[in-house]
Backbone as a ProteinNet text record, in pm:
[ID]
protein_1_A
[PRIMARY]
MISHADYGYILIQALVALGFVGISLLGAHYLGPRQKDTTIEKNKNFECGIESEGDARTPFSIRYFLTAVLFVLFDIEIVFFYPYAVNFKEFGLAGFMAVLTFVSIFFVGFFYVLKRGALDWNK
[TERTIARY]
-9305.4	-9207.4	-9127.6	-9000	-8913.5	-8897.2	-8926.8	-8910.7	-8771	-8739.3	-8608.1	-8593.4	-8703.4	-8698.1	-8656.6	-8695.3	-8658.3	-8508.3	-8444.6	-8299.2	-8230.7	-8290.8	-8236.6	-8238.3	-8345.1	-8353	-8247.4	-8226.1	-8122.8	-7985.4	-7961.4	-7834	-7814.6	-7919.2	-7910.1	-7879	-7944.3	-7917.8	-7772.6	-7720.8	-7581.9	-7485.4	-7513.5	-7426.7	-7429.9	-7546.8	-7556.5	-7476.4	-7487.4	-7413.4	-7263.3	-7217.5	-7074.3	-7026	-7108.6	-7072	-7058.6	-7149.8	-7141.2	-7013	-6979.2	-6855.8	-6734.5	-6731.4	-6617.6	-6604.9	-6716.8	-6713	-6671	-6718.3	-6679.9	-6530.7	-6476.6	-6334.2	-6248.4	-6285	-6208.4	-6221.8	-6341.3	-6361	-6280.4	-6275.7	-6197.2	-6048.8	-6004.8	-5862.8	-5823.3	-5902.7	-5865.1	-5908.1	-6013.4	-6061.7	-6021.2	-5967.9	-5931.9	-5805.2	-5776.5	-5657.1	-5528.9	-5426.6	-5295.3	-5200.8	-5122	-5024.2	-4888.9	-4839.8	-4713.7	-4594.3	-4613.7	-4503.1	-4519.5	-4428.8	-4438.9	-4334.1	-4330.2	-4235.4	-4283.4	-4191.7	-4224.2	-4319.7	-4301.7	-4386.5	-4531.4	-4549	-4684.4	-4758.7	-4690.4	-4753.4	-4770	-4732.8	-4748.2	-4894.8	-4930.7	-5066.3	-5085.1	-5204.2	-5233.7	-5377	-5396	-5529.7	-5549.3	-5626.6	-5666.6	-5546.7	-5439.8	-5324.3	-5238.9	-5266.5	-5190.9	-5099.9	-4974.6	-4879.1	-4912.1	-4884.5	-4909.4	-4809.6	-4858.7	-4772.7	-4796	-4691.9	-4704	-4736.9	-4774.6	-4802.1	-4953.4	-5000.8	-5143.5	-5187	-5095	-5128.7	-5128.6	-5176.3	-5186.7	-5302.5	-5287	-5393	-5512.9	-5632.3	-5754.9	-5800.6	-5876.3	-5934.6	-6036.6	-6045.3	-6138.4	-6282.3	-6302.6	-6437.6	-6502.6	-6423	-6479	-6538.1	-6465.7	-6511.8	-6629.9	-6625.6	-6735.4	-6862.9	-6850.3	-6966.5	-7021.5	-6934.8	-6980.4	-7054.2	-7002.2	-7067.2	-7202.7	-7207.6	-7334.7	-7436.1	-7390.4	-7479	-7537.3	-7453	-7501	-7599.3	-7569.2	-7657.1	-7795.2	-7800.4	-7930.1	-7996.8	-7921.1	-7978.4	-8044.6	-7983.5	-8042	-8170.3	-8176.7	-8298.7	-8416.6	-8395.5	-8501.9	-8548.1	-8456.4	-8492.5	-8591	-8576.8	-8665.6	-8805.4	-8823	-8956.9	-9040.7	-8979	-9052.7	-9158.4	-9124.3	-9229.8	-9346.1	-9315.8	-9423.9	-9509.5	-9446.2	-9520.9	-9610.9	-9567.1	-9646.6	-9763.8	-9743.8	-9845.4	-9894.7	-9897.9	-9929.6	-10072.9	-10166.6	-10304.3	-10313	-10236.5	-10241	-10171.9	-10073.3	-9999.5	-10082.1	-10166.9	-10254.6	-10177.2	-10235.5	-10176.6	-10047.6	-10042.3	-9920.4	-9802.6	-9826.1	-9720.2	-9677.2	-9774.8	-9742.3	-9656.6	-9689	-9609.2	-9468.2	-9457.4	-9325.3	-9240.9	-9302.4	-9229.3	-9189.9	-9277.8	-9242.1	-9125.3	-9123.6	-9011.8	-8882.9	-8892	-8775.8	-8721.1	-8809.7	-8768.2	-8712.2	-8772.3	-8722.5	-8582.2	-8553	-8417.1	-8317.6	-8354.2	-8264	-8252.3	-8360.2	-8351	-8257.9	-8261.6	-8168.8	-8024.9	-7999.9	-7866.1	-7826	-7920.2	-7890.1	-7856.7	-7934.2	-7906.5	-7776.5	-7743.5	-7615.1	-7499.5	-7510.8	-7407.1	-7398.3	-7512.9	-7515.3	-7452.9	-7483	-7429.8	-7278	-7230	-7085.1	-7008.9	-7080.1	-7015.6	-6957.4	-7007.1	-6953.9	-6986.8	-7093.1	-7130.4	-7084.9	-7007.1	-6956.1	-6818.7	-6809.9	-6683.8	-6585.2	-6629.1	-6540.3	-6461	-6488.2	-6418.4	-6279.4
-5193.5	-5148.8	-5269.1	-5255.2	-5363.8	-5356.5	-5469.6	-5473.5	-5525.6	-5521.6	-5568.9	-5718.9	-5791.8	-5936.5	-5967.6	-5882.2	-5904.4	-5891.8	-5804.2	-5791.8	-5920.1	-5988.8	-6116.1	-6219.3	-6220.6	-6313.7	-6280.7	-6152.8	-6111.3	-6151.8	-6135.6	-6176.1	-6327.1	-6402.9	-6549.2	-6587.4	-6525.1	-6553.9	-6521.8	-6409.1	-6372.3	-6471.7	-6516.4	-6613.9	-6749	-6790.2	-6915.8	-6904.4	-6791.4	-6772.4	-6773.4	-6700.8	-6698.7	-6835.6	-6906.3	-7040.8	-7136.1	-7124.1	-7208.4	-7180.9	-7053.8	-7017.7	-7073.2	-7056.1	-7106.3	-7257.5	-7328.5	-7475.1	-7520.3	-7452.4	-7488.7	-7469.7	-7356.6	-7331.5	-7430.3	-7455.5	-7551.9	-7693.5	-7730.2	-7862.7	-7881.8	-7780.4	-7790.9	-7802.4	-7732.5	-7737	-7873.6	-7927.4	-8052.5	-8177.2	-8169.9	-8287.4	-8290.3	-8180.2	-8171.9	-8249.6	-8265.8	-8340.3	-8263.9	-8339.1	-8281.1	-8304.6	-8204.2	-8218.4	-8239.3	-8364.3	-8396.5	-8375.9	-8406.7	-8395.7	-8266.3	-8174.4	-8045.7	-8035.4	-8135.8	-8131.3	-8032.9	-7991	-7894.9	-7956.7	-8082.1	-8147.7	-8157.8	-8183.4	-8197.9	-8064.1	-7955.7	-7825	-7752.7	-7814.3	-7751.6	-7747.5	-7646	-7637.5	-7744.2	-7802	-7906.6	-7888.2	-7876.8	-7855.5	-7943.4	-8046	-8132.5	-8191.8	-8218.4	-8281.7	-8187.1	-8058.8	-7960.7	-7884.3	-7874.3	-7800	-7650.7	-7583.4	-7439.4	-7364	-7256.9	-7171.5	-7026.7	-6951.1	-6807.8	-6769.8	-6643.4	-6584.3	-6569.5	-6578.6	-6563.8	-6418.4	-6327.3	-6185.5	-6122	-6195.8	-6138.9	-6039.4	-5927.7	-5827.2	-5871.7	-5840.5	-5868.1	-5742	-5761.2	-5647.9	-5579.5	-5449.5	-5373.6	-5406.7	-5464.7	-5500.3	-5604.2	-5693.9	-5791.9	-5721.6	-5626.6	-5555.9	-5464.9	-5400.4	-5314.5	-5395.4	-5512.7	-5599	-5644.9	-5675.1	-5717.3	-5604	-5483.5	-5369.5	-5341.5	-5350	-5327.6	-5435.6	-5559.7	-5667.8	-5640.9	-5602.5	-5573.7	-5456.9	-5353.3	-5236.6	-5274.4	-5347.1	-5381.9	-5495.1	-5573.1	-5675.9	-5613.4	-5512.2	-5441.8	-5370.4	-5327.7	-5264.9	-5360.5	-5487.3	-5586.1	-5598.6	-5585	-5595.1	-5485.2	-5368.1	-5257.4	-5274.8	-5369.3	-5396.7	-5479.5	-5547	-5635.7	-5560.9	-5449	-5379.6	-5334	-5294.2	-5252.8	-5373.2	-5485.9	-5605.1	-5654.9	-5639.4	-5685.8	-5591.9	-5461.7	-5362.3	-5279.1	-5334.3	-5250.3	-5196.4	-5267.1	-5215.9	-5094.9	-5098.3	-4986.6	-4861.9	-4879.8	-4765	-4685.9	-4752.3	-4684.2	-4623.6	-4520.2	-4455.2	-4381.8	-4322.7	-4251.1	-4348.1	-4465.1	-4566.1	-4616.2	-4632.8	-4677.1	-4574.5	-4446.9	-4341.8	-4335.7	-4359.9	-4361.4	-4476.1	-4591.6	-4706.2	-4680.5	-4620.1	-4586.2	-4488	-4391.9	-4297.6	-4370.3	-4459	-4539	-4622.4	-4690.6	-4775.4	-4690.6	-4575.7	-4491.8	-4439.6	-4408.3	-4364.2	-4476.2	-4598.9	-4711.3	-4743.4	-4723.4	-4745.2	-4642.5	-4519.2	-4417.4	-4460.6	-4507.9	-4556.4	-4676.5	-4768.1	-4888.5	-4851.6	-4763.8	-4723.9	-4644.2	-4568.8	-4498.8	-4598.8	-4700.2	-4803.7	-4877.8	-4907.5	-4976.8	-4889.7	-4761.8	-4669.4	-4653.2	-4652.9	-4640	-4766.8	-4876.6	-5002.2	-5080.6	-5056.4	-5125.8	-5274.4	-5313.5	-5454.4	-5522.9	-5454.3	-5510.9	-5570.8	-5703.2	-5771.1	-5768.1	-5738.2	-5742.2	-5613.4	-5513.1	-5385.4	-5394.7
4862.2	4957.9	5007.1	5017.6	5061.8	5212.8	5277.8	5423.3	5457.8	5586.9	5631.2	5611.2	5614.1	5591.9	5448.6	5354	5213.7	5193.6	5268.5	5259	5305.6	5400.6	5445.9	5334.2	5255	5141.6	5036	5014.1	4918.5	4968.6	5098.7	5157.7	5147.2	5173.9	5161.2	5016.8	4919.8	4778.3	4742	4790.2	4762.2	4825.1	4946.8	5012.8	4941.7	4895.8	4820.1	4690.2	4621.8	4496.5	4521.8	4624.1	4655.1	4701.4	4776.9	4819.3	4701.9	4604.9	4486	4407.4	4393	4321.8	4395.1	4527.2	4605.2	4597.9	4612.9	4605.4	4466.2	4362.2	4225.2	4202	4248.4	4230.1	4308.1	4432.7	4513.2	4457.7	4415.4	4357.1	4230.4	4145.5	4022.4	4054	4157.5	4192.7	4248.8	4339.7	4405.8	4328.7	4252.2	4180.8	4034.1	3985.1	3844.3	3812.4	3682.3	3642	3675.8	3702.1	3733.9	3615.9	3585.8	3479.3	3543.9	3536.1	3601.6	3509.7	3382	3287.4	3208.5	3224.4	3155.4	3045	2960.3	2849.4	2743.2	2661	2555.5	2454.8	2423.2	2323.3	2371.6	2497.2	2550.6	2554.6	2572.3	2583.2	2449.5	2338.7	2208	2166.9	2091.9	2037.7	1932.2	1927.4	1830.8	1785.1	1654.5	1602.2	1478.9	1490.9	1379	1305.3	1372.9	1310	1228.3	1232.4	1154.3	1248.7	1213	1294.2	1290.3	1399	1407.2	1320.9	1259.1	1177.5	1216.1	1220.5	1241.2	1383.9	1396.5	1526.2	1543.1	1663.5	1690.7	1685.4	1676.3	1678.9	1540.3	1442	1308.6	1307.4	1242	1242.8	1157.7	1206.5	1132.9	1062.5	957.9	888.1	979.2	969.6	1051.2	1013.7	896.4	852	943.2	1001.9	1095.5	1216.9	1270.6	1388.8	1355.4	1240.2	1197.5	1179.7	1119.1	1101.2	1235.9	1329.7	1462.9	1533.6	1525.4	1589.7	1524.6	1392.5	1323.6	1358.9	1371.7	1410.7	1549.2	1642.7	1778.7	1776.1	1699.5	1692.4	1642.1	1531.4	1474.8	1552.4	1625.4	1710.7	1833.3	1889.2	2003.7	1961.5	1837.7	1788.1	1803.5	1777.1	1788.6	1933.4	2029.1	2170.5	2208.6	2149.9	2183.3	2125.3	2034.6	1982.8	2079.9	2173.9	2263.8	2346.9	2412	2489.2	2401.2	2279.1	2190.1	2150.4	2123.4	2083.3	2195.9	2319.4	2432.9	2460.2	2443.4	2480.6	2363.7	2245	2129.8	2134.4	2197.7	2206.1	2298.7	2409.1	2503.7	2448.6	2362.1	2309.5	2208.1	2135.8	2039.5	1923.3	1866.5	1749.4	1784.6	1902.3	1942.9	1955.4	2010.7	2020.3	1884.1	1795.3	1659.9	1587.5	1604.2	1540.3	1600.9	1732	1795.6	1742	1723.3	1669.4	1524.6	1447	1309.1	1304.1	1394	1401.1	1437.3	1535.4	1577.8	1462.2	1391.3	1279.2	1165.9	1140.3	1030.3	1059.4	1185.2	1220.2	1195.3	1231.5	1206.4	1057.8	980.5	836.4	772.3	819.4	768.1	797.3	918.7	953.4	871.8	849.4	770.3	626.3	565.6	427.3	417.4	520.8	523.6	524.3	608.5	616.1	483.1	423.5	295.4	185.7	185.3	84.5	98.9	223	246.8	211.2	191.6	153	269.4	389.7	507.6	505.8	436.7	431.2	303.1	221.9	96.7	121.8	117.4	149.4	34.1	-86.6	-203.4	-220.8	-140.7	-152.2	-97.4
[MASK]
+++++++++++++++++++++++++++++++++++++++++++++++++++++++++++++++++++++++++++++++++++++++++++++++++++++++++++++++++++++++++++

């Protein structure tokens, strides 16, 4: 049960966090470097001695985004294994069957993605 004193600790933590953010922002503003000369040459993009070409808004293939979403999906699957790994003795056979069901659903999804060619870059 949370007492009224615990809310005071939460309030103190929030004030410390907000104070840190405020001090960081003010410190960066007053102690940071100043740009006095705003010539066009100084503000140009420069990367490894190569002049910039084209527009930054060139369209990317949807495969990059699809791969990122699939990576996140299968990466989150690994996160759900942690509670089972910590408590696998307490879960017993029922927990093991639940994990097998969970993994089999993701394997069906993985093989579907593989069959559709979503991970084939040469297509």
